PDB file of N, CA and C in Angstrom:
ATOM      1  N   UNK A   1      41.459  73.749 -69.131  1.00 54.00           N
ATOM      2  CA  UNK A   1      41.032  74.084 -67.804  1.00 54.00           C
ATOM      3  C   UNK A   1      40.778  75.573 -67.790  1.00 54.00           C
ATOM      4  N   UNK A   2      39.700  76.062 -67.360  1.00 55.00           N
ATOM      5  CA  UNK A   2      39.407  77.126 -67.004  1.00 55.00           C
ATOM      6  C   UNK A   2      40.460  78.602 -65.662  1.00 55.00           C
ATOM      7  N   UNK A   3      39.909  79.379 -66.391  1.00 56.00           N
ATOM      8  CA  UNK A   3      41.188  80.475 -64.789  1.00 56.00           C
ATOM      9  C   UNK A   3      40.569  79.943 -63.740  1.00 56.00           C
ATOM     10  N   UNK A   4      39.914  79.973 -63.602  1.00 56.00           N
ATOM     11  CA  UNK A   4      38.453  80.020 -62.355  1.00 56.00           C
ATOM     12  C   UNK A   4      38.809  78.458 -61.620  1.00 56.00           C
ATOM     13  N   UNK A   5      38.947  77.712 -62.124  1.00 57.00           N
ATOM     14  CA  UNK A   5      39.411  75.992 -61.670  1.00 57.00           C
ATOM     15  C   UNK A   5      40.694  76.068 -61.047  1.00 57.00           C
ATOM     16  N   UNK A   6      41.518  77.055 -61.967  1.00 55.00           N
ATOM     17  CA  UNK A   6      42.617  76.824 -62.111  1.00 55.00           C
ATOM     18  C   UNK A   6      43.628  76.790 -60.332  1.00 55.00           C
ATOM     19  N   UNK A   7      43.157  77.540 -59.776  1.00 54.00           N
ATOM     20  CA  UNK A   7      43.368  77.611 -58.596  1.00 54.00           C
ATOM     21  C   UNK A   7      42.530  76.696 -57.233  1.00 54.00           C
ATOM     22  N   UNK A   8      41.547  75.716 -57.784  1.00 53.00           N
ATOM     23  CA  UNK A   8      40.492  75.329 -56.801  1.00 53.00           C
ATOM     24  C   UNK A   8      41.477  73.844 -56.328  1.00 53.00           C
ATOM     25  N   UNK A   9      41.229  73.526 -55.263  1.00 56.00           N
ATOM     26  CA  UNK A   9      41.766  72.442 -54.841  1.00 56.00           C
ATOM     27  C   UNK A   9      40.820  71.119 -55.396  1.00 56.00           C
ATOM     28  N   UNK A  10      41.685  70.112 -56.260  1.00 55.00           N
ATOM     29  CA  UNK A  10      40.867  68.967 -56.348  1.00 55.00           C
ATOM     30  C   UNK A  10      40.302  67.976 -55.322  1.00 55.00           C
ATOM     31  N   UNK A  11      38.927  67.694 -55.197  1.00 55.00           N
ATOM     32  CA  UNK A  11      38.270  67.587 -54.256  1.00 55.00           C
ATOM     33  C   UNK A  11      37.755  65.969 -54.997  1.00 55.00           C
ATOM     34  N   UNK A  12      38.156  64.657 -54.132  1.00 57.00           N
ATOM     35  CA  UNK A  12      37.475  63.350 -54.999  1.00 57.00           C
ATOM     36  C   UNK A  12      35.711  63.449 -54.934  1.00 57.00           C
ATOM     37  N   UNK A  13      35.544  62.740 -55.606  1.00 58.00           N
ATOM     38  CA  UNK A  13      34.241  62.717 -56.040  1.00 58.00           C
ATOM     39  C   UNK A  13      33.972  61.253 -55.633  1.00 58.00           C
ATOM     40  N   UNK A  14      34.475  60.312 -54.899  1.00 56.00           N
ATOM     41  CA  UNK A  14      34.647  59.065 -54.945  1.00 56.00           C
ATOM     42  C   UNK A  14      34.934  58.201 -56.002  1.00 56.00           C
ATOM     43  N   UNK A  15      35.288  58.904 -57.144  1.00 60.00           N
ATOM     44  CA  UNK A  15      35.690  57.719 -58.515  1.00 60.00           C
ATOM     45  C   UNK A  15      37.008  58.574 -58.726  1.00 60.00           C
ATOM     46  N   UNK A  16      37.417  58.036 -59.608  1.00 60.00           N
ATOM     47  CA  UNK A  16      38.666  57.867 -60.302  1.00 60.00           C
ATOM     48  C   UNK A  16      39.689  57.981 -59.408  1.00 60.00           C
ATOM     49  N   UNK A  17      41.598  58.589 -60.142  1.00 63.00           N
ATOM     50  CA  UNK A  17      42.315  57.863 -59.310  1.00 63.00           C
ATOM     51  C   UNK A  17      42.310  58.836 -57.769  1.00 63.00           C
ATOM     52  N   UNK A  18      42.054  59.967 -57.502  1.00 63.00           N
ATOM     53  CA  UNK A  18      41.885  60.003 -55.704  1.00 63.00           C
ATOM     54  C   UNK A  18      40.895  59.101 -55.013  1.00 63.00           C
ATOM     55  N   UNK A  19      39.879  58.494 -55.466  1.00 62.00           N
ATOM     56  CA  UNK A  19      39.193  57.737 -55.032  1.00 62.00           C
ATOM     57  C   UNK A  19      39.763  56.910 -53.396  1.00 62.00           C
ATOM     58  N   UNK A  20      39.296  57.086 -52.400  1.00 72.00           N
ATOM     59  CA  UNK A  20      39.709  56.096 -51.464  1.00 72.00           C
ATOM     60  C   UNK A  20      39.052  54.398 -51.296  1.00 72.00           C
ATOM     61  N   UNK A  21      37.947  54.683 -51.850  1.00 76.00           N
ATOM     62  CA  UNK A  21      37.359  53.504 -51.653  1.00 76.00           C
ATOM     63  C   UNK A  21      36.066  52.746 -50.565  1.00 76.00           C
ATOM     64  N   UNK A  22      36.305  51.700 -50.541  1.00 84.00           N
ATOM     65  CA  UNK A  22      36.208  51.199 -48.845  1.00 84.00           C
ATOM     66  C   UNK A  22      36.945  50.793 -48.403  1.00 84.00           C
ATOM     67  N   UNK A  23      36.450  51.426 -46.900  1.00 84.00           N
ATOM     68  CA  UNK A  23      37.826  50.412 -46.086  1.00 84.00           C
ATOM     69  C   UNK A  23      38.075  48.744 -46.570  1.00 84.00           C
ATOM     70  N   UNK A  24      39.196  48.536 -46.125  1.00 81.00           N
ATOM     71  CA  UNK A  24      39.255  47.520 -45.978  1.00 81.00           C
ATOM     72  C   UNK A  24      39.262  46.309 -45.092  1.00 81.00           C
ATOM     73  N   UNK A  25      38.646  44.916 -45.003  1.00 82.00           N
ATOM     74  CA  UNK A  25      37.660  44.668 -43.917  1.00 82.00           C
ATOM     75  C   UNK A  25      39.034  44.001 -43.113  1.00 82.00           C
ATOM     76  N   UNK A  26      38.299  43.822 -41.799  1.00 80.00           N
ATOM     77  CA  UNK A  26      39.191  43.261 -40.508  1.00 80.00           C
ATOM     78  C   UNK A  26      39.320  42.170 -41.308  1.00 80.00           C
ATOM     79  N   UNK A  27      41.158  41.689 -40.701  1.00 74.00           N
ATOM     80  CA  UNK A  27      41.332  40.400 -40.711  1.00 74.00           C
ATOM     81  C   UNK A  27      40.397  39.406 -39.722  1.00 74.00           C
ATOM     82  N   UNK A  28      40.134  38.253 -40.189  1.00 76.00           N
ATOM     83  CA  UNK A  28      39.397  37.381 -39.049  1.00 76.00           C
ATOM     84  C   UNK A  28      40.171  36.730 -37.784  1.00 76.00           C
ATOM     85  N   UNK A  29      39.776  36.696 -36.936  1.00 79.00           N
ATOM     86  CA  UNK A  29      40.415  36.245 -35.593  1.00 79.00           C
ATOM     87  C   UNK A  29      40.765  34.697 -35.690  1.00 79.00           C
ATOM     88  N   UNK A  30      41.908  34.653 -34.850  1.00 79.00           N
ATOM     89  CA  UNK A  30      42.497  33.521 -35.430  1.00 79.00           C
ATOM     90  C   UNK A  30      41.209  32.143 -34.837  1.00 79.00           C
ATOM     91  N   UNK A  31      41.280  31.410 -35.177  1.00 80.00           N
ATOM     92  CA  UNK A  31      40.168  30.118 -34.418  1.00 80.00           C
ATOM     93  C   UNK A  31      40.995  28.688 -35.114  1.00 80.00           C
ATOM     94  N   UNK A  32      40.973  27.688 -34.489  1.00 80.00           N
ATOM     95  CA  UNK A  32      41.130  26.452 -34.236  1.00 80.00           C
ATOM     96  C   UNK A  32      40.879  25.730 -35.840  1.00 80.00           C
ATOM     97  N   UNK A  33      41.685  25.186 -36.499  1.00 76.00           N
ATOM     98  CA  UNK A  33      41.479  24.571 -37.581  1.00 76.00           C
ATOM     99  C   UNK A  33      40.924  22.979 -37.415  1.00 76.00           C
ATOM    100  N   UNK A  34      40.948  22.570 -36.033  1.00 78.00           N
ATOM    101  CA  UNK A  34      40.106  21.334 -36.099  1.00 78.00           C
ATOM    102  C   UNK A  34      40.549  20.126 -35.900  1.00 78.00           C
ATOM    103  N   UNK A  35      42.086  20.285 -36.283  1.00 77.00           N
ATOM    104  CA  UNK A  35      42.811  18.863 -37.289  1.00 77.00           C
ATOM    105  C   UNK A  35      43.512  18.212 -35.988  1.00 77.00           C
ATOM    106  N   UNK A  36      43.377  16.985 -35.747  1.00 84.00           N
ATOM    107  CA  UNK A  36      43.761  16.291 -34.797  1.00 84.00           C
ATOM    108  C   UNK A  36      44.946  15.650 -34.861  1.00 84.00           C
ATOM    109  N   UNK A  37      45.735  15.235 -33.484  1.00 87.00           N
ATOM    110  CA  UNK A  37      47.146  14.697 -33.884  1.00 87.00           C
ATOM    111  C   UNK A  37      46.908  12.943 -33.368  1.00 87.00           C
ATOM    112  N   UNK A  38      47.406  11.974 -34.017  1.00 91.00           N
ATOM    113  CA  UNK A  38      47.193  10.925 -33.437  1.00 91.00           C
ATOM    114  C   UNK A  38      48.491  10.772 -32.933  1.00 91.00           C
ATOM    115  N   UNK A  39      48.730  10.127 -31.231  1.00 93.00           N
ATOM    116  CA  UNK A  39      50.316   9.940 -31.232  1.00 93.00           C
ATOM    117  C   UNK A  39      50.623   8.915 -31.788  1.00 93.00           C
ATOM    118  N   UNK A  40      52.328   9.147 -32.056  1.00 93.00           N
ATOM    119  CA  UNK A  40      53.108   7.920 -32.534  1.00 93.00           C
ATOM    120  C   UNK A  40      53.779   6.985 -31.606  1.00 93.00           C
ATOM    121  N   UNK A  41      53.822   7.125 -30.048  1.00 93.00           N
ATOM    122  CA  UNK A  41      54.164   6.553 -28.981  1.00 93.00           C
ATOM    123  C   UNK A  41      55.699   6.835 -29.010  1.00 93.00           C
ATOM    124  N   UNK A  42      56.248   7.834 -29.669  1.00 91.00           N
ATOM    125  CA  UNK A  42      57.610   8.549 -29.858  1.00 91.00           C
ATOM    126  C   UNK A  42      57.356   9.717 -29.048  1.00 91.00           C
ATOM    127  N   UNK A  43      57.785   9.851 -27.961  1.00 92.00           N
ATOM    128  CA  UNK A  43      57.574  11.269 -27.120  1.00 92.00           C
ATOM    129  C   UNK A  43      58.300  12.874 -27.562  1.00 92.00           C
ATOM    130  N   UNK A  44      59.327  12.293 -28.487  1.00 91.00           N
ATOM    131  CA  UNK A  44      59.943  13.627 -28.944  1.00 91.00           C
ATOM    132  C   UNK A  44      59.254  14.374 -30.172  1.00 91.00           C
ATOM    133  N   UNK A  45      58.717  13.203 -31.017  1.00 92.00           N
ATOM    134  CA  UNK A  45      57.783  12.980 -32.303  1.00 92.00           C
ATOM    135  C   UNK A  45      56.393  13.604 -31.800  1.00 92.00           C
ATOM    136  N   UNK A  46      55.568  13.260 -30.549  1.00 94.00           N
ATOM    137  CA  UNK A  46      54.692  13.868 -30.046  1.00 94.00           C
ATOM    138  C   UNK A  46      54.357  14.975 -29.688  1.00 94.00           C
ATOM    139  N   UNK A  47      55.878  15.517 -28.657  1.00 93.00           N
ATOM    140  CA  UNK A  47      56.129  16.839 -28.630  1.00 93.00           C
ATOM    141  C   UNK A  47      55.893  17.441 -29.501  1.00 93.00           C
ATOM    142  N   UNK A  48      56.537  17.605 -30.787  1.00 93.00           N
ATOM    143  CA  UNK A  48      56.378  18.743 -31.699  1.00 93.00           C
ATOM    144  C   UNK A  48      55.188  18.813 -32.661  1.00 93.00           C
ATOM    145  N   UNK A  49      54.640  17.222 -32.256  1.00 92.00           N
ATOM    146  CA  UNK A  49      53.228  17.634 -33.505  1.00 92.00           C
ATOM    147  C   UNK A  49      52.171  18.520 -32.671  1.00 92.00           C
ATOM    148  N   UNK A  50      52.393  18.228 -31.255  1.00 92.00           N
ATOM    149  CA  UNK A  50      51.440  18.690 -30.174  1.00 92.00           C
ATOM    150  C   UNK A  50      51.603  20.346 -30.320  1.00 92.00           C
ATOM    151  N   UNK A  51      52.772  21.113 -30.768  1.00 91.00           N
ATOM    152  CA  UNK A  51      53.134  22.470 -30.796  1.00 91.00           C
ATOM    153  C   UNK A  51      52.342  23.245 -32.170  1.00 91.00           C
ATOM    154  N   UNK A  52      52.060  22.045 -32.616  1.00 90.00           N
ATOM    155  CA  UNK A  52      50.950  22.608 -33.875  1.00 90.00           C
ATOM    156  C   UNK A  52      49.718  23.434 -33.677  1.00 90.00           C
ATOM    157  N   UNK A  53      49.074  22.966 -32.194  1.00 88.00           N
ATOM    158  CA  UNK A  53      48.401  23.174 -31.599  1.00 88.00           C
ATOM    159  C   UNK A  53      48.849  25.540 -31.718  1.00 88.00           C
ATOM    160  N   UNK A  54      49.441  25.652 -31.219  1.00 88.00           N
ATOM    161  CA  UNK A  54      49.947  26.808 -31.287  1.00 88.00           C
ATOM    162  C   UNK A  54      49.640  28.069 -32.665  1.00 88.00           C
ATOM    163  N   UNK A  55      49.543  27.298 -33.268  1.00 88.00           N
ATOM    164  CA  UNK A  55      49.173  28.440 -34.425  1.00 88.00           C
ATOM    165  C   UNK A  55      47.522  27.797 -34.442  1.00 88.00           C
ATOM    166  N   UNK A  56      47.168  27.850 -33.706  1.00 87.00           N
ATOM    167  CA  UNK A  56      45.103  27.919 -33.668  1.00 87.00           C
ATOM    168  C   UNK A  56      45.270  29.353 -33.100  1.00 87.00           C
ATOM    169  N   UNK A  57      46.222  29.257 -32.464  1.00 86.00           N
ATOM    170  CA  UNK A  57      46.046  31.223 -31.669  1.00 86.00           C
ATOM    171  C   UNK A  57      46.767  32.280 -32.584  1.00 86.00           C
ATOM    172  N   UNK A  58      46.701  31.878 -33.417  1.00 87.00           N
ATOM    173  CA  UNK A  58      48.015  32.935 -34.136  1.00 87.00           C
ATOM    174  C   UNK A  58      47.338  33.456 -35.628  1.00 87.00           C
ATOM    175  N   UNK A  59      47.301  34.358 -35.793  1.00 86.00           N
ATOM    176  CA  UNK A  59      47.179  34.882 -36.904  1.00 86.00           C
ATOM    177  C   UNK A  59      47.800  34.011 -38.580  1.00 86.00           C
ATOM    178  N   UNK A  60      47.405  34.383 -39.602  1.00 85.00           N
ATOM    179  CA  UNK A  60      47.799  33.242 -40.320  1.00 85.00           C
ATOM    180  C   UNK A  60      49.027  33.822 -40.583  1.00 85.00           C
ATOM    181  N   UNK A  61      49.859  34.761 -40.568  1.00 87.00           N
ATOM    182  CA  UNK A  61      51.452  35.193 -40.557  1.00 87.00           C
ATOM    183  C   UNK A  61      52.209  34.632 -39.602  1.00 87.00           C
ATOM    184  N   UNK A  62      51.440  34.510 -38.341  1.00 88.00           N
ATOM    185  CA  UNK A  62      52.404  33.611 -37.784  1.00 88.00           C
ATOM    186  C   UNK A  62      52.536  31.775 -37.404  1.00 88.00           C
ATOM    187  N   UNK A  63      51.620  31.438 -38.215  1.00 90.00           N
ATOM    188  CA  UNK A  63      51.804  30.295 -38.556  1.00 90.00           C
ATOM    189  C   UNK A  63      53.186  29.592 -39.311  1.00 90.00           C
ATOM    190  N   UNK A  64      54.067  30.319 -39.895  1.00 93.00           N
ATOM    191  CA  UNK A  64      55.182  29.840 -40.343  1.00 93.00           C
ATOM    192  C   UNK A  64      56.224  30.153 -39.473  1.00 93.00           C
ATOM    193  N   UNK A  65      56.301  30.399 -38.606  1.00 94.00           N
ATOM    194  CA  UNK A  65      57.624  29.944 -38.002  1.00 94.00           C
ATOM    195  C   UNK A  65      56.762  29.067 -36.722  1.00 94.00           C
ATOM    196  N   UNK A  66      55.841  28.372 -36.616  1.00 93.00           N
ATOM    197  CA  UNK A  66      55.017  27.297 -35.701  1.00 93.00           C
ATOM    198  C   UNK A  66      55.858  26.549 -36.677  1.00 93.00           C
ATOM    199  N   UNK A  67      55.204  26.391 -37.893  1.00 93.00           N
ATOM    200  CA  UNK A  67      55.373  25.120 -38.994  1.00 93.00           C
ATOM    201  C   UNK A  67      56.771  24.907 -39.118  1.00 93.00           C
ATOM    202  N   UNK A  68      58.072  26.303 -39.074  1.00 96.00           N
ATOM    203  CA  UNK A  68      59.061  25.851 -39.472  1.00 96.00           C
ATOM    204  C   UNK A  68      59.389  25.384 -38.490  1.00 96.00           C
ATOM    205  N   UNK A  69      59.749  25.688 -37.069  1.00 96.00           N
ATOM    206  CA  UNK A  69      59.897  25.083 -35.465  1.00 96.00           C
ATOM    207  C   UNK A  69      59.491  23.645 -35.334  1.00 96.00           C
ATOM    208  N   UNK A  70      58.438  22.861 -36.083  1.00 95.00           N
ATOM    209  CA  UNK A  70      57.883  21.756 -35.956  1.00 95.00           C
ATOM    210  C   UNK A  70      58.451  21.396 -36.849  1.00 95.00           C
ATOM    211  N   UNK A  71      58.896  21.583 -38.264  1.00 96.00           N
ATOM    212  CA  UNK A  71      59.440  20.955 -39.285  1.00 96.00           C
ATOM    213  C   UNK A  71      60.934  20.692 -38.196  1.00 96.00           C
ATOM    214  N   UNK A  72      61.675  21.788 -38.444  1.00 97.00           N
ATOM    215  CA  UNK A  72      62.967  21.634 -37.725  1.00 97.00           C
ATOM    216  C   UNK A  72      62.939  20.284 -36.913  1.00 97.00           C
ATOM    217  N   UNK A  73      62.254  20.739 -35.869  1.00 95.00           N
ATOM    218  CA  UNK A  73      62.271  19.669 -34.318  1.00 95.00           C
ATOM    219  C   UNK A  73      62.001  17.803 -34.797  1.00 95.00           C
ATOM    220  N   UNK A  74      61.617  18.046 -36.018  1.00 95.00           N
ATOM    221  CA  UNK A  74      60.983  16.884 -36.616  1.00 95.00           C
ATOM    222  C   UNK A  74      62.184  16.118 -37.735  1.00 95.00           C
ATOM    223  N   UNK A  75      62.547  17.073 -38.188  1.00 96.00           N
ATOM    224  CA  UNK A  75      64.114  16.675 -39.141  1.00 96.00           C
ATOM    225  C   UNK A  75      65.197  16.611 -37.935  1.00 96.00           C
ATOM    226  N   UNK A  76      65.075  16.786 -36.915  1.00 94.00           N
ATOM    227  CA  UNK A  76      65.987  17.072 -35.773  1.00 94.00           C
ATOM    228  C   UNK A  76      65.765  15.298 -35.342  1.00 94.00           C
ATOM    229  N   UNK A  77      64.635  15.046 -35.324  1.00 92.00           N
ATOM    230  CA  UNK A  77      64.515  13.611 -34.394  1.00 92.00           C
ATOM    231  C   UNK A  77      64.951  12.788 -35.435  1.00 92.00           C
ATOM    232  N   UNK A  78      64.139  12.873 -36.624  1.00 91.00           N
ATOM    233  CA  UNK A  78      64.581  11.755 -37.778  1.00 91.00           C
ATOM    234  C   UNK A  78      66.165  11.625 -37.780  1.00 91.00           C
ATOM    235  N   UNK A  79      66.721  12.256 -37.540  1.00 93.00           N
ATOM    236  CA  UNK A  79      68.253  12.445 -37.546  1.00 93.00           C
ATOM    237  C   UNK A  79      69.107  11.687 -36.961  1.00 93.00           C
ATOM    238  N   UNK A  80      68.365  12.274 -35.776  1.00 90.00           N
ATOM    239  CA  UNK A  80      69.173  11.691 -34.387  1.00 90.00           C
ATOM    240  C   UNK A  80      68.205   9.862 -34.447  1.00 90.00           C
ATOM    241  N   UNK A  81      67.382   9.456 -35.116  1.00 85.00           N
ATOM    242  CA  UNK A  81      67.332   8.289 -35.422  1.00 85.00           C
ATOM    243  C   UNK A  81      68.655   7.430 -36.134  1.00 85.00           C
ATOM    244  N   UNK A  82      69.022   8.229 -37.038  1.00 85.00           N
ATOM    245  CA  UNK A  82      69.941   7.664 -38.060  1.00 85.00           C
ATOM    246  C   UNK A  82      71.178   7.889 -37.132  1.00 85.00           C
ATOM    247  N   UNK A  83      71.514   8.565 -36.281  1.00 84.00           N
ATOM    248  CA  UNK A  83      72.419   8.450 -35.924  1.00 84.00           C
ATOM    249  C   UNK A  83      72.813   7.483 -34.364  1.00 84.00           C
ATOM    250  N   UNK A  84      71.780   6.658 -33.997  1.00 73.00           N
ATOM    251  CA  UNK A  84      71.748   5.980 -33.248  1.00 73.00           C
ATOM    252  C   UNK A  84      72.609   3.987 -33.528  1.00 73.00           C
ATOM    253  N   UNK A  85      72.958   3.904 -32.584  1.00 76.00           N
ATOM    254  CA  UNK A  85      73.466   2.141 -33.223  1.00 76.00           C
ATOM    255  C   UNK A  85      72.828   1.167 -33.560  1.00 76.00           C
ATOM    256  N   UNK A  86      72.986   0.806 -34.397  1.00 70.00           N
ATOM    257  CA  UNK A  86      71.534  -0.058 -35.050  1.00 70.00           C
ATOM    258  C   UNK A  86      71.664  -1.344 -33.811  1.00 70.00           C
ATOM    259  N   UNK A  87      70.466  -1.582 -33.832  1.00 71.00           N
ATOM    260  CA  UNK A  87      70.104  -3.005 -32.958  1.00 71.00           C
ATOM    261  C   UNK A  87      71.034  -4.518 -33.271  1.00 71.00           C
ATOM    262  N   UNK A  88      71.061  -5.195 -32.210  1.00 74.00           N
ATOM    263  CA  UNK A  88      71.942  -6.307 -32.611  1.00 74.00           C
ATOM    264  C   UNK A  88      71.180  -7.142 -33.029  1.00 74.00           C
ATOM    265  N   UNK A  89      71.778  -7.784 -34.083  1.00 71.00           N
ATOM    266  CA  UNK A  89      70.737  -9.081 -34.642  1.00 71.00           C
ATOM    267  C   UNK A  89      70.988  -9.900 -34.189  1.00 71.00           C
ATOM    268  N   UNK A  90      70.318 -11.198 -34.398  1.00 77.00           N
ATOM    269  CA  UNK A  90      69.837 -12.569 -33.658  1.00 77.00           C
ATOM    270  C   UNK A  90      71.524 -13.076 -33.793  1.00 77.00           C
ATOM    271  N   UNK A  91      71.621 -13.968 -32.156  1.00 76.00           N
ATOM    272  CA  UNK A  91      72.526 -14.234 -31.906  1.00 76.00           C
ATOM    273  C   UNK A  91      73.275 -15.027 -32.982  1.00 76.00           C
ATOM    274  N   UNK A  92      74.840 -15.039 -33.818  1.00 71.00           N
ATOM    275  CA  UNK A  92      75.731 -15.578 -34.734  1.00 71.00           C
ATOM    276  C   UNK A  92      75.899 -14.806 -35.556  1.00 71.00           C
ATOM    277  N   UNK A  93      74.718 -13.646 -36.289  1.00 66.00           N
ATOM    278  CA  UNK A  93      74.792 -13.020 -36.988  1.00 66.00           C
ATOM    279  C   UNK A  93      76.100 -12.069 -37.329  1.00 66.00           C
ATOM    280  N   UNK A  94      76.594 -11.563 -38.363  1.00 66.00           N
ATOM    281  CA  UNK A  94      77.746 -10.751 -38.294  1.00 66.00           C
ATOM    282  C   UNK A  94      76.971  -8.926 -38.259  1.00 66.00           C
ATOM    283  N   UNK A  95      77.982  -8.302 -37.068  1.00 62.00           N
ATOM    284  CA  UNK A  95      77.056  -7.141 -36.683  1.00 62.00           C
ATOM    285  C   UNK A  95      78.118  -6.005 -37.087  1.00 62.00           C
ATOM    286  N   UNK A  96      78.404  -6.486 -38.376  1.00 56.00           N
ATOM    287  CA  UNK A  96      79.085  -5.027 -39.456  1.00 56.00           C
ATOM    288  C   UNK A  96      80.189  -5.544 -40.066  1.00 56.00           C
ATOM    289  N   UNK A  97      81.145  -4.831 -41.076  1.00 55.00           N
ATOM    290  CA  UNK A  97      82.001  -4.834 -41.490  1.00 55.00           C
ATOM    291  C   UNK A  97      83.086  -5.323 -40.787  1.00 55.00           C
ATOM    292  N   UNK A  98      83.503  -6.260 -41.432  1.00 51.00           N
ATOM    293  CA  UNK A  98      84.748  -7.019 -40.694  1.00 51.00           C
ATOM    294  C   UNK A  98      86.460  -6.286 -41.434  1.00 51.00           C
TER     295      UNK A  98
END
């Protein structure tokens, strides 16, 4: 390096590593993915597929806690299925462990 440089402030040229670049472009606005819910005639089951609806407005970061909220609410019902008394069977039948 020269005396004369030696003191000049490095100034980018647009290449190498000071380089800034281009910007970088806008994220796209969130819009509607399309996908339809058919109901299951389960109103709690309906509820939460219907909340899916919710991340059409949302950026794609916040799409995971929509998805985990609907997963949850959804392992929440299956649950409380299993934990319900099973139906009685046809009259004589034995209805459990004796």
């Amino acid at each position: 390096m020269s005396d004369s440089m030696a003191g000049a402030a490095a100034v980018p040229d647009g290449h190498g590593p000071g380089a800034a670049g281009p910007p970088a472009p806008e994220p796209a606005a969130p819009r509607p993915l399309g996908v339809g819910v058919v109901p299951t005639g389960n109103a709690e089951v309906d509820e939460r597929l219907a909340r899916l609806a919710d991340a059409d407005h949302l950026s794609a970061d916040g799409h995971v806690e929509v998805y985990e909220d609907v997963h949850r609410g959804l392992r929440d019902a299956l649950t409380a299925l299993d934990a319900r008394p099973a139906a009685p069977g046809p009259p004589g039948t034995p209805q459990g462990p004796r």
